[in-house]
Structures are given as C-alpha cells and as structure tokens.
XYZ file of C-alpha atoms in Angstrom:
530
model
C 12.563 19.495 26.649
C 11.672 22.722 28.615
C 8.753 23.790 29.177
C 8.726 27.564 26.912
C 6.443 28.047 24.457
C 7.983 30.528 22.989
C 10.973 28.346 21.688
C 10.044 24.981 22.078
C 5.788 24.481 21.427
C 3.554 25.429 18.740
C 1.067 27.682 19.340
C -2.451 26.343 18.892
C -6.177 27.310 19.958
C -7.650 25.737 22.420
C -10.394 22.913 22.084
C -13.649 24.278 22.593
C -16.617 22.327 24.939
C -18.894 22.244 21.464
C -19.543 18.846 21.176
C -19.183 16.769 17.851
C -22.869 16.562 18.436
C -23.125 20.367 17.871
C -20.342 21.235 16.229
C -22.690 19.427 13.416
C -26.053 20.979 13.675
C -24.300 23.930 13.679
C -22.416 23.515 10.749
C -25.452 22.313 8.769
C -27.922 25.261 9.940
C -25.275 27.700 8.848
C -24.205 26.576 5.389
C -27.007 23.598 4.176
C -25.724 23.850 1.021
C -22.211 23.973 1.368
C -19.990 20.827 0.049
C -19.016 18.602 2.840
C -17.807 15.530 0.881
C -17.154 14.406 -3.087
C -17.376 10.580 -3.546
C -17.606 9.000 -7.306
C -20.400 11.766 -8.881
C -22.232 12.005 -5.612
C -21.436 14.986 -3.721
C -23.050 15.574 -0.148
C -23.799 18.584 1.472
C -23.626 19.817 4.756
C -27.393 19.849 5.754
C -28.149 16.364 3.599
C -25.451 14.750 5.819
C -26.847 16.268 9.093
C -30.444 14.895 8.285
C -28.789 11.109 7.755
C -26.805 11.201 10.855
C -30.206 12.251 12.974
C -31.772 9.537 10.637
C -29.772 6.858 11.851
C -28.998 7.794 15.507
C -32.627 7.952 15.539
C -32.782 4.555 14.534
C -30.524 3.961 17.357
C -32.521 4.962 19.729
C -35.187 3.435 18.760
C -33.724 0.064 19.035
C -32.966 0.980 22.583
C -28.979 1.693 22.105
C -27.884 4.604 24.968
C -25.379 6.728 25.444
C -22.120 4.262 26.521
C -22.806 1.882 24.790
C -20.365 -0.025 22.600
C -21.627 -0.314 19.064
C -19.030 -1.576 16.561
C -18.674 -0.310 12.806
C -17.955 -2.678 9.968
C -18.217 -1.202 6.764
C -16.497 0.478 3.655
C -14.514 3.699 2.419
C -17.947 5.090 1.644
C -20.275 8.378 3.295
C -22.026 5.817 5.110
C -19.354 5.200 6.846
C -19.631 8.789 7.973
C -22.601 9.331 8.537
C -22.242 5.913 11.200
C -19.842 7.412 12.731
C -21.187 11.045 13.498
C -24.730 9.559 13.935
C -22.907 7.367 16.901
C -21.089 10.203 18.438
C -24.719 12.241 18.351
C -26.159 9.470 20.623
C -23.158 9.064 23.033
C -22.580 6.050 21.765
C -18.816 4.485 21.865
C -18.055 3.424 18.310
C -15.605 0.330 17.993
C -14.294 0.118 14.472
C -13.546 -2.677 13.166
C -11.162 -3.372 10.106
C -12.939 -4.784 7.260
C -9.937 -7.407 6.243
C -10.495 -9.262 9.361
C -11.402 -12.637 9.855
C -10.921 -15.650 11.976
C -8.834 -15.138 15.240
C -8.036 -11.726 14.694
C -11.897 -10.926 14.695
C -12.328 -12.966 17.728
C -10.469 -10.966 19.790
C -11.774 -7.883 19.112
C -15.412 -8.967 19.682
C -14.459 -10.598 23.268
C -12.366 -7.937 24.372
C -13.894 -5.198 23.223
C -17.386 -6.786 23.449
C -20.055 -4.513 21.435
C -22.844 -4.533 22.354
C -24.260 -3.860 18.747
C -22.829 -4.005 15.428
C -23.476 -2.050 11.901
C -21.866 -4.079 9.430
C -21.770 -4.044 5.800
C -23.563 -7.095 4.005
C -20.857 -7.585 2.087
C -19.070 -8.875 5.675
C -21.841 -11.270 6.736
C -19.863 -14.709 6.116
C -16.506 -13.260 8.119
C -18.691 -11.695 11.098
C -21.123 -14.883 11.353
C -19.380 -16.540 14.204
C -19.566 -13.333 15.875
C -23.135 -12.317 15.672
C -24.695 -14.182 18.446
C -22.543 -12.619 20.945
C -24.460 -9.227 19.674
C -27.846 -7.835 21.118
C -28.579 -5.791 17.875
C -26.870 -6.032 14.053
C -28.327 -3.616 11.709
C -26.739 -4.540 8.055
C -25.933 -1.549 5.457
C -27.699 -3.495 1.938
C -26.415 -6.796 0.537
C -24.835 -7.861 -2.578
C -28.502 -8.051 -4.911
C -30.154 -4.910 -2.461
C -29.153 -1.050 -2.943
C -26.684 -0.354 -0.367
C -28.502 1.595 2.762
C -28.772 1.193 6.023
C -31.654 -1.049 7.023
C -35.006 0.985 7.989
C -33.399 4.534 7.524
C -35.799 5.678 5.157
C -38.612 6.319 7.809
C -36.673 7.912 10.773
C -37.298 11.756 10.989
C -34.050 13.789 10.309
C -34.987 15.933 13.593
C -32.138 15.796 16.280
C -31.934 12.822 18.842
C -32.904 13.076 22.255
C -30.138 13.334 24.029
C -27.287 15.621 24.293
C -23.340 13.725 25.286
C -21.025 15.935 27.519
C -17.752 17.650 25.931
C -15.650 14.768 27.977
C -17.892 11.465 27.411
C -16.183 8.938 25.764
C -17.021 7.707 22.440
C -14.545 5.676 20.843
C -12.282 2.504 21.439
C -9.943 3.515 18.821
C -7.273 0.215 18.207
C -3.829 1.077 18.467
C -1.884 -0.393 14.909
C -1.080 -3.641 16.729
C 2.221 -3.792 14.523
C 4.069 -5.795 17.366
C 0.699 -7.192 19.689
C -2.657 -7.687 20.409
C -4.253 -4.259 19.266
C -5.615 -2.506 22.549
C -8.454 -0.407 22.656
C -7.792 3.356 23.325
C -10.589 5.663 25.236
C -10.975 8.230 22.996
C -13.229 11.559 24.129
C -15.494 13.642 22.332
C -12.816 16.303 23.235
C -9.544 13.978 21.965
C -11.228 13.085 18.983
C -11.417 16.895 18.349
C -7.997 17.765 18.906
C -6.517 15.776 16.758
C -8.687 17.784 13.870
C -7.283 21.011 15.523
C -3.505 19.719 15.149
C -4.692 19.019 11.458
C -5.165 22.696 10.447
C -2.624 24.248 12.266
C -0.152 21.792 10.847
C -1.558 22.062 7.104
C -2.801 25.939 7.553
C -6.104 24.525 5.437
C -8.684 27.469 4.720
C -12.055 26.750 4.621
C -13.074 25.602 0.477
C -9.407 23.687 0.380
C -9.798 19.943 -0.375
C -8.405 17.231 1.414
C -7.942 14.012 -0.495
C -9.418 11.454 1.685
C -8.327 8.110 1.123
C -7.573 6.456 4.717
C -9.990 3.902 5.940
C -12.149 5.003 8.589
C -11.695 2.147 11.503
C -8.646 4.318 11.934
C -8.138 7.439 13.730
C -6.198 9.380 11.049
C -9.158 8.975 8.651
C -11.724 9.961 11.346
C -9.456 12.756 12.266
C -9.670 14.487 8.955
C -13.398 14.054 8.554
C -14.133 15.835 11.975
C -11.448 18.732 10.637
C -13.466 19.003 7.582
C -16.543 20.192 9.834
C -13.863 22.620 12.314
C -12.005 24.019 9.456
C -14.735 24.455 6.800
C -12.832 22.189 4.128
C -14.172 19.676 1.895
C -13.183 16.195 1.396
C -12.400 14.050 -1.983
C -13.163 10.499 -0.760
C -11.682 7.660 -2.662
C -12.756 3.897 -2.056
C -9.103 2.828 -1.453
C -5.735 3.912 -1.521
C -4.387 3.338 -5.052
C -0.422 4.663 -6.092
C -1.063 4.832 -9.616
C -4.718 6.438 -9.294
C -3.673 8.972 -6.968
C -2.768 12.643 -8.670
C -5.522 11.382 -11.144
C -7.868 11.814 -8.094
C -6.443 14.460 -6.987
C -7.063 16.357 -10.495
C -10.842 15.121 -10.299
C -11.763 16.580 -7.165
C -9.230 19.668 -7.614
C -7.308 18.427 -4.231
C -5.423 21.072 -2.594
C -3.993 18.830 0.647
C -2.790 15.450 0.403
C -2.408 12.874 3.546
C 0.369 9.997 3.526
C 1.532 7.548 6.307
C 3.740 4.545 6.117
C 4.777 3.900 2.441
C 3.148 6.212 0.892
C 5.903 8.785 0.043
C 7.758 5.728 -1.766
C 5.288 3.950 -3.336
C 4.009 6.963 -5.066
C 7.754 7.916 -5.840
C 8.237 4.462 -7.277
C 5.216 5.531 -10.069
C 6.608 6.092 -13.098
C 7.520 9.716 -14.020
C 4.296 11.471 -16.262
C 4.274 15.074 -17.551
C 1.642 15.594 -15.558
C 3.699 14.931 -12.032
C 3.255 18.848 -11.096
C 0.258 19.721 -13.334
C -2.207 19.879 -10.043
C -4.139 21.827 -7.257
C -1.809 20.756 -4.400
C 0.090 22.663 -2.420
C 0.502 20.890 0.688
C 1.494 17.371 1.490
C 1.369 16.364 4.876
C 1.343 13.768 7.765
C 3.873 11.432 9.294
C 6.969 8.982 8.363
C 7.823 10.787 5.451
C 11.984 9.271 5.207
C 13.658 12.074 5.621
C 16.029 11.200 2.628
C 12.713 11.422 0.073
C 11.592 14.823 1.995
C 13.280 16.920 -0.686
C 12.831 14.588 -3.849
C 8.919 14.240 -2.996
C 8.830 17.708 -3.249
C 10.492 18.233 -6.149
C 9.231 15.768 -8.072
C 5.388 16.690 -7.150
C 5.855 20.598 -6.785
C 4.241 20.197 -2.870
C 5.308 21.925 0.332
C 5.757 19.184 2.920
C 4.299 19.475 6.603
C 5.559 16.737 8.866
C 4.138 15.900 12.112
C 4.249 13.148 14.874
C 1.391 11.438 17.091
C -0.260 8.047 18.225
C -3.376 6.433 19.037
C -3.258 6.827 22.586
C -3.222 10.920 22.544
C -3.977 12.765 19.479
C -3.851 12.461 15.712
C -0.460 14.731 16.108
C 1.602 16.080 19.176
C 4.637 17.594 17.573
C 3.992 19.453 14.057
C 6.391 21.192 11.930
C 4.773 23.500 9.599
C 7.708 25.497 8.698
C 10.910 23.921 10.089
C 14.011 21.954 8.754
C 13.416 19.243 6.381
C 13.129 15.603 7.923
C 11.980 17.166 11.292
C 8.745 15.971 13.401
C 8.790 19.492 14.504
C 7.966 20.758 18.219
C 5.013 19.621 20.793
C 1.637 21.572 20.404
C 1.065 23.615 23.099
C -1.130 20.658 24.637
C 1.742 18.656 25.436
C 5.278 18.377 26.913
C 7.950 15.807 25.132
C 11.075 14.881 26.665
C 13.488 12.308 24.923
C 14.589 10.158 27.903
C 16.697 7.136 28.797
C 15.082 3.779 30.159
C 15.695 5.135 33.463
C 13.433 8.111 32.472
C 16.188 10.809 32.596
C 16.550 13.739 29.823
C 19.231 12.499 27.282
C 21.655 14.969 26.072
C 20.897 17.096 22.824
C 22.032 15.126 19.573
C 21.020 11.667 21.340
C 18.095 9.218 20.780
C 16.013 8.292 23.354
C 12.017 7.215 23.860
C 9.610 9.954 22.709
C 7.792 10.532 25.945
C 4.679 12.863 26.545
C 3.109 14.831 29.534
C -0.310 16.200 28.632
C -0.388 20.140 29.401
C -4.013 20.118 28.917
C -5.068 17.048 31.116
C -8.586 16.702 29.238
C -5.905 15.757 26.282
C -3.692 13.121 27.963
C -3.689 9.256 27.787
C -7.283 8.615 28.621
C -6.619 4.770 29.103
C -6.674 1.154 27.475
C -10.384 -0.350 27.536
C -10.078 -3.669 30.036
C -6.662 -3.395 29.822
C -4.705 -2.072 33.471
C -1.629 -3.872 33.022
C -0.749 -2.524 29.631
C -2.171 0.556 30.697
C 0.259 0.578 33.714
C 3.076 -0.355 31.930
C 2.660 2.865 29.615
C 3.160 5.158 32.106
C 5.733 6.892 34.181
C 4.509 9.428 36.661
C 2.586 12.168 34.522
C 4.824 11.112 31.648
C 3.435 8.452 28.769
C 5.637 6.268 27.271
C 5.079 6.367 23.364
C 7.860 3.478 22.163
C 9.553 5.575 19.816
C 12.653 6.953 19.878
C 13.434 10.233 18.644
C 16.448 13.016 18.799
C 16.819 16.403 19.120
C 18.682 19.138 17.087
C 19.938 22.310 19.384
C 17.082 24.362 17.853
C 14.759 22.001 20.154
C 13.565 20.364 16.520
C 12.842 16.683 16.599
C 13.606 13.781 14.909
C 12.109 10.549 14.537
C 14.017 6.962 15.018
C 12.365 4.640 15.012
C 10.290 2.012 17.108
C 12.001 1.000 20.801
C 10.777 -2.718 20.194
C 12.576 -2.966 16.600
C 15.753 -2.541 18.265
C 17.687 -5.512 17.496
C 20.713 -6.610 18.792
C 23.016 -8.925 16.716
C 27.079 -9.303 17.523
C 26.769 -7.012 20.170
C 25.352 -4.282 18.889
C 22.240 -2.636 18.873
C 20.747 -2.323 15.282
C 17.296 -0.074 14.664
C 15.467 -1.673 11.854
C 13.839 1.593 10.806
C 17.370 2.901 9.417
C 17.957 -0.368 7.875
C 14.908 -0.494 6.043
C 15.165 3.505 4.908
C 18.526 2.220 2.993
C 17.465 -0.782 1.540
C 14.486 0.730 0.130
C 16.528 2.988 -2.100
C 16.793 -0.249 -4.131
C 15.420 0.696 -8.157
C 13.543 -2.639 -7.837
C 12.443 -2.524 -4.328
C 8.906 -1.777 -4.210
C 8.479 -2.420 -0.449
C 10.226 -4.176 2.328
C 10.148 -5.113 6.234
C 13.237 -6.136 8.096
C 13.140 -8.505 11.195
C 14.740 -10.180 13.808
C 14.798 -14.275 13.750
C 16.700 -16.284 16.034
C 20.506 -17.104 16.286
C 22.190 -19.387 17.053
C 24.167 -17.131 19.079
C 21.482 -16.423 21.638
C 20.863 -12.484 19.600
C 19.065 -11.683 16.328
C 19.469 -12.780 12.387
C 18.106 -10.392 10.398
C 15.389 -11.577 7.812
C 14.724 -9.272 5.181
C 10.544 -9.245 3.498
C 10.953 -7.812 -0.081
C 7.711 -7.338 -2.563
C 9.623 -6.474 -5.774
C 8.386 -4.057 -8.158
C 6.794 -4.623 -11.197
C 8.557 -3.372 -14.609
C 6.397 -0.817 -17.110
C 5.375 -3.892 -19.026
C 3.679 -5.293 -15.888
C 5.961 -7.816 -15.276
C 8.166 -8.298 -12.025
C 11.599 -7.695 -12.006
C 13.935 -9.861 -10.930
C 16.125 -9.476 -8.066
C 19.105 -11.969 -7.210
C 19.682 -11.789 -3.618
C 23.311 -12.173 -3.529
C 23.211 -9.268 -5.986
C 20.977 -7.067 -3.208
C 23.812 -8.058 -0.591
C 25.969 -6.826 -2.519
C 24.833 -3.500 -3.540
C 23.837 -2.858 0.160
C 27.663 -3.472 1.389
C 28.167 0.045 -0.132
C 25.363 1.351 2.232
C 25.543 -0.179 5.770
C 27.972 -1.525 7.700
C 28.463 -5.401 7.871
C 26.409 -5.768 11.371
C 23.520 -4.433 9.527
C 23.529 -6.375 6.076
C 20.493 -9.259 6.373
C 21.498 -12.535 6.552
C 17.922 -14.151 5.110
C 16.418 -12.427 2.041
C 12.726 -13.877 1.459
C 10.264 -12.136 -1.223
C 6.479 -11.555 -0.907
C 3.778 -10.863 -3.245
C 1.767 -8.209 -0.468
C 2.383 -7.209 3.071
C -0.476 -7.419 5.780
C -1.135 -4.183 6.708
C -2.642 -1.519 9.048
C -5.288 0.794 7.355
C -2.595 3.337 7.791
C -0.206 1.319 5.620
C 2.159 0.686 8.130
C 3.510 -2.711 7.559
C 2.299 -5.327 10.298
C 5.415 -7.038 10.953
C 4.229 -9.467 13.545
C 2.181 -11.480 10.921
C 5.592 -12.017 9.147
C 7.088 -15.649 9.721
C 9.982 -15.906 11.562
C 10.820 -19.081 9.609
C 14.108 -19.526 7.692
C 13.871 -22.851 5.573
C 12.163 -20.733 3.005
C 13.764 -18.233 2.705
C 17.815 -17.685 0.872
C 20.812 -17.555 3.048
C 23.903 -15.421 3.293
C 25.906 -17.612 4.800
C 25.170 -20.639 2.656
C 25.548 -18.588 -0.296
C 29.428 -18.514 0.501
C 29.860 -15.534 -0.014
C 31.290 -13.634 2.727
C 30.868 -9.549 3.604
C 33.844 -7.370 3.705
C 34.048 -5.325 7.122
C-alpha cells in the first residue's frame, strides 16, 4: 500500500503529550459532576473517581511502590478495577493484568516471566494466587468473601494528587498478547500507545461526548482498557456490566440507554443465535462496532438490530485499531490511520498483487506509536520484525479501492492433500449451522505426514433449554453443499464451553489434539463426493 493519505489512510488527530495522569485531573476539575461510569445502581462521577485513584496511588506510594515498577492487577469487571488501573498509571507504575480464570501453570508463567513486583488481587482469588504470593514484595487484597469489597486501607489516604508526575512516553503496561497459539508475551505498552488506541476508538465510532458505550470486556485486556481511557478523551460515559451475557445484552443496553456497542470474536453470532424478540430494534443504539464481525452476518446484524456497523482491525502489539472503516464497503477492515503504513506482503516480504492475500504487515508513521517491544522476550521480539515493517500474522487482501479485508490467522493455515486450507473460512461456513452455537476447527495429525481436520462444536440449546441434537454424519453432510471436499472435517467432537480469551476469541491451543474421542469420517463409511 502507498503511502497517500488522501486515498489510502484515515485522517486522525494527533496524540497529544497530556499524560493519562492529567488527562484525569483535568477531566475531573472541569466537570466533577459529570457521569463517568453506570455499574448496577451505582453511578460514579468524574471528580468521585479522580479522588479514589489519588486515594489508592497514594497508598502506593506509601508502601514504597515507584514509578517502573511492575504491579500486577487481579480483580473483577467492577470500578475498582478502574480506579487500579488509572491510580497505577498516576504513579508510573507498569500494570500487569492478570486474567482472573487462571490457575495452575498458566498462572505460573505469568508471575516468573513477567515477575511483579506487587500484586492487587481480589479476595475472592486468594486460593488460585497462593502459590504465587511469596514471590511478591507487597499484595494489597480488594475485601473478602464475609468483608465489604474495598481496597485494603483506602479509606484514610488523602484524595490530593501523588507526588510524582510520569513522562508522555514512560511505559506503563505489559499488556498479554491473546496467546491463542503460545505462551502469551508481554507487550510494552506507553502512556502514549495506550492513548491512541482510545483516539482510533472515536474516530472509528464518531462518539460525541454524553453517548454511552456498553462496557462489557474484561479489563486484563487492552480492548476494555482502551474504551475506558476513550471515555475520559471523548467525554462519553460507560454502562459497565459484570460479564458478557448474549441473552442479557440489549436488556442492558435499554437500562443504561446505550448508544455504542463493542463486539470481538463471537459476539456477532452468538447474539444472532438469540432468539428473535419484538424488542430486537426497540433501543438507543446506533452504532455497533469493533473487529471480526464475518462479513457474511455484516448485513443481517444490521438488519436484524437496526445498528450501523463500524469495522476496524488492530493487535496487542500496536494499538487497539490500525485500519478503521467508518464508512466503507461492508465486510471491509477499512484503511490504516494516518499513524501507520500496511502493506499485504508475501513471506519474502514483497507487495502482493491487488485481489491477493498476504500477511497484514505494519510500519509505524508516528514512531512513538510503533511496536514498542516484548517484555524479556528478544527472540520473539526479533522474529516479529522485518526492517521498519512488523509482522502481525494475519493475512488480509485488498480491493482496488485500497479497502482491506481480513483472512485469517498465518499459523491456522493448514495444509491437507496438498493444499493449503485457512481455518478461518472453514469455520465462517460451518457456523451457519441452525444448531451450531459455536465451533473451532483444527489441525491433528495424518497419517500422511499433513493435517486432519478436527472440528470443536458446543451445540445450541433449544427454547425449552434443552440441547439439540446434532448427528455428525448429518453435519458432513449438509456441509458438502458448502465447501469443497479438501475442506470437510474428518473428526467431529462436541464441547460443553470453549476456553477463552477475555476478548472471546476462542483459545484453540487448549483444544486436544486427540482423536479416540472424538467421531470419524472415515470410519463412518461414508464417503464425500468431489
């Protein structure tokens, strides 16, 4: 893609040196009273959530914690969770979050390679952090199960600002990229990156200030902690919602009189998959936006709901988006921000020709805004790179207007018989399915020295609450219709939930690779038609 930002970026502001830190105080001296955030029947204001975030970074302080160091975050879908989080980026502080469903191993690893020095941790979390804790210098626990749920000594901190004042560039995160295939690395994350991402937010979603945002992604992500910093940039509010619920959802957006809803992963079909209600398009909403909306569902989400859909695309190790397409052709990603330049190239990191698929690669424009780096992590870091360019994984296309396309994940690529098979397009078919609720395809050996395909199916329940029941021979068959014989799974095995990333996203390296359980194609006798 050519550099021209008349045809081929979106225009965007530039991200101003005020610091989250000020950005803030600022906020708060110039509307007190104004509604930041709506949780339950608790709303919080502006200057009440200022005063707890100098609270608790005083608290900080006073414990001896200084600007760089690591201080992880444990805790729920709750303000508190907020107010953590801006009290650590007043401080300096680099905040490691930490995704409350962990346990065991998984845990592990993030404490040793990421290695916090302190922790603030949810009570509720003790038993699954306490092999962890003596590797800690400080843990200060948010209440307990039979104690009202605060942060430990907050009460009697003054609500003055902290001593100390973090540059527009420090960093102040370790942000852990979704880990769907690996080990999740930790991304450096700026005061500065952590604010563009917000940025891309409203010029994607053209939010006013007094719009609400329905806020339902967990926080130890950086889509969730991107749209609470845009609340304070744009002058929206939030609706915050415990968890992410498909048949609570308009009903929350009603509540809080939601005018911009988020979705990632499954969202778009798992709220499609709700049964139809006369009240599908009797709402505030006008926008819904975000990525991996299948492009086949673009129009019928729309429809259904009465939204305008705003696609973008991004990653943890840049921004919350670097393409957007506010106002292009359905199923597009859009065009790069002004920040950025993205080239679809080859693996020998040429340009591929219009109309092709090739690896989503991205050269920051701004460089404060490029790939700041994996913490501990050169090799990985290394092998993410080429020249100026970073190498995202994903493979995209692009139409002759210069719009693009999304296809897919590089490292889902399978090849069976010879031929290269992207799981993403699979799965996009498959999921059509009337009794499909959700489903993950993946490669398993052969015998043949290339890939079986295993197909992960959570089937979905019938209005009576019951599960329907789907005959795998009958699923082969009604996919021979839909994709060619190379792409038709051999295995079929069902599940009852999918480990997932707090964006949704599917974790498909947790999924067993075993066949013994699972039912057979080929043993079936039955044989596909080509």
């Amino acid at each position: 893609m050519q550099a021209s930002p008349d045809t081929t970026h979106v225009a965007i502001a530039p991200v101003p040196d005020e610091t989250l830190a000020e950005l803030l105080a600022r906020r708060a001296a110039e509307d007190p009273d104004g509604v930041y955030c709506y949780f339950k029947d608790d709303v919080l204001t502006l200057g009440a959530l200022n005063a707890r975030v100098n609270q608790l970074a005083n608290l900080l302080w006073r414990d001896g914690l200084r600007p760089g160091d690591r201080v992880g975050l444990m805790l729920p879908s709750h303000p508190d969770h907020i107010v953590a989080i801006f009290a650590l980026a007043k401080l300096g502080l680099v905040r490691v979050p930490i995704n409350v469903h962990l346990k065991g191993a998984s845990l592990q690893h993030l404490f040793d390679h990421l290695a916090p020095r302190a922790l603030i941790a949810d009570a509720e979390y003790a038993d699954a952090l306490a092999p962890e804790l003596s590797k800690l210098e400080r843990v200060l626990w948010r209440g307990g199960q039979d104690a009202a749920r605060a942060f430990e000594g907050l009460a009697s901190q003054s609500a003055a600002a902290p001593p100390v004042r973090p540059a527009p560039d420090d960093i102040l995160a370790l942000t852990p990229s979704s880990g769907t295939t690996g080990a999740p690395k930790g991304v450096l994350k700026s005061d500065r990156t952590l604010r563009a991402g917000p940025q891309a937010i409203l010029r994607l979603t053209g939010a006013r200030p007094g719009n609400t945002f329905l806020l339902w992604e967990s926080l130890h992500h950086g889509a969730g902690v991107a749209v609470i910093i845009s609340a304070l940039i744009g002058g929206t509010r939030l609706a915050m919602v415990e968890r992410f619920s498909a048949s609570r959802f308009w009903d929350d957006a009603r509540r809080y009189n939601v005018t911009h809803i988020h979705y990632l992963g499954t969202v778009i079909p798992m709220l499609l998959k709700q049964p139809a209600r006369d009240g599908d398009r009797t709402h505030g909403v006008r926008i819904a936006w975000g990525g991996g909306c299948p492009p086949d569902l673009w129009k019928t989400f729309s429809e259904r709901f009465g939204v305008e859909m705003r696609e973008g695309y991004g990653l943890s190790e840049l921004i919350t988006f670097v393409t957007v397409n506010p106002d292009g052709p359905a199923g597009a990603i859009g065009k790069a921000l002004d920040y950025y330049d993205v080239m679809l190239a080859d693996d020998e990191g040429k340009p591929v020709p219009v109309g092709q698929t090739g690896e989503i690669t991205v050269r920051a424009r701004v460089p404060e805004l490029g790939f700041l780096g994996y913490f501990r992590n050169p090799e990985a870091e290394a092998s993410s790179r080429r020249g100026d360019w970073f190498l995202t994984g994903d493979l995209g296309r692009q139409d002759a207007q210069g719009f693009l396309y999304y296809a897919g994940r590089k490292k889902e690529m399978l090849r069976r018989r010879g031929i290269n098979i992207s799981t993403w397009e699979v799965e996009r078919v498959l999921a059509e399915h009337p009794d499909i609720e959700e489903l993950a395809l993946v490669g398993v050996p052969s015998d043949l020295g290339e890939d079986e395909l295993k197909l992960f199916v959570r089937v979905r329940e019938k209005a009576a609450g019951m599960p329907a029941v789907l005959d795998p021979l009958a699923l082969i068959k009604w996919s021979e219709a839909r994709l060619p014989y190379y792409q038709i799974p051999r295995y079929v095995a069902f599940i009852d939930e999918f480990p997932k990333t707090p964006t949704q996203r599917i974790q498909k390296k947790e999924l067993p690779r075993t066949v013994a359980d699972a039912w057979d194609l080929e043993r079936s006798g039955y044989r596909i038609g080509k």
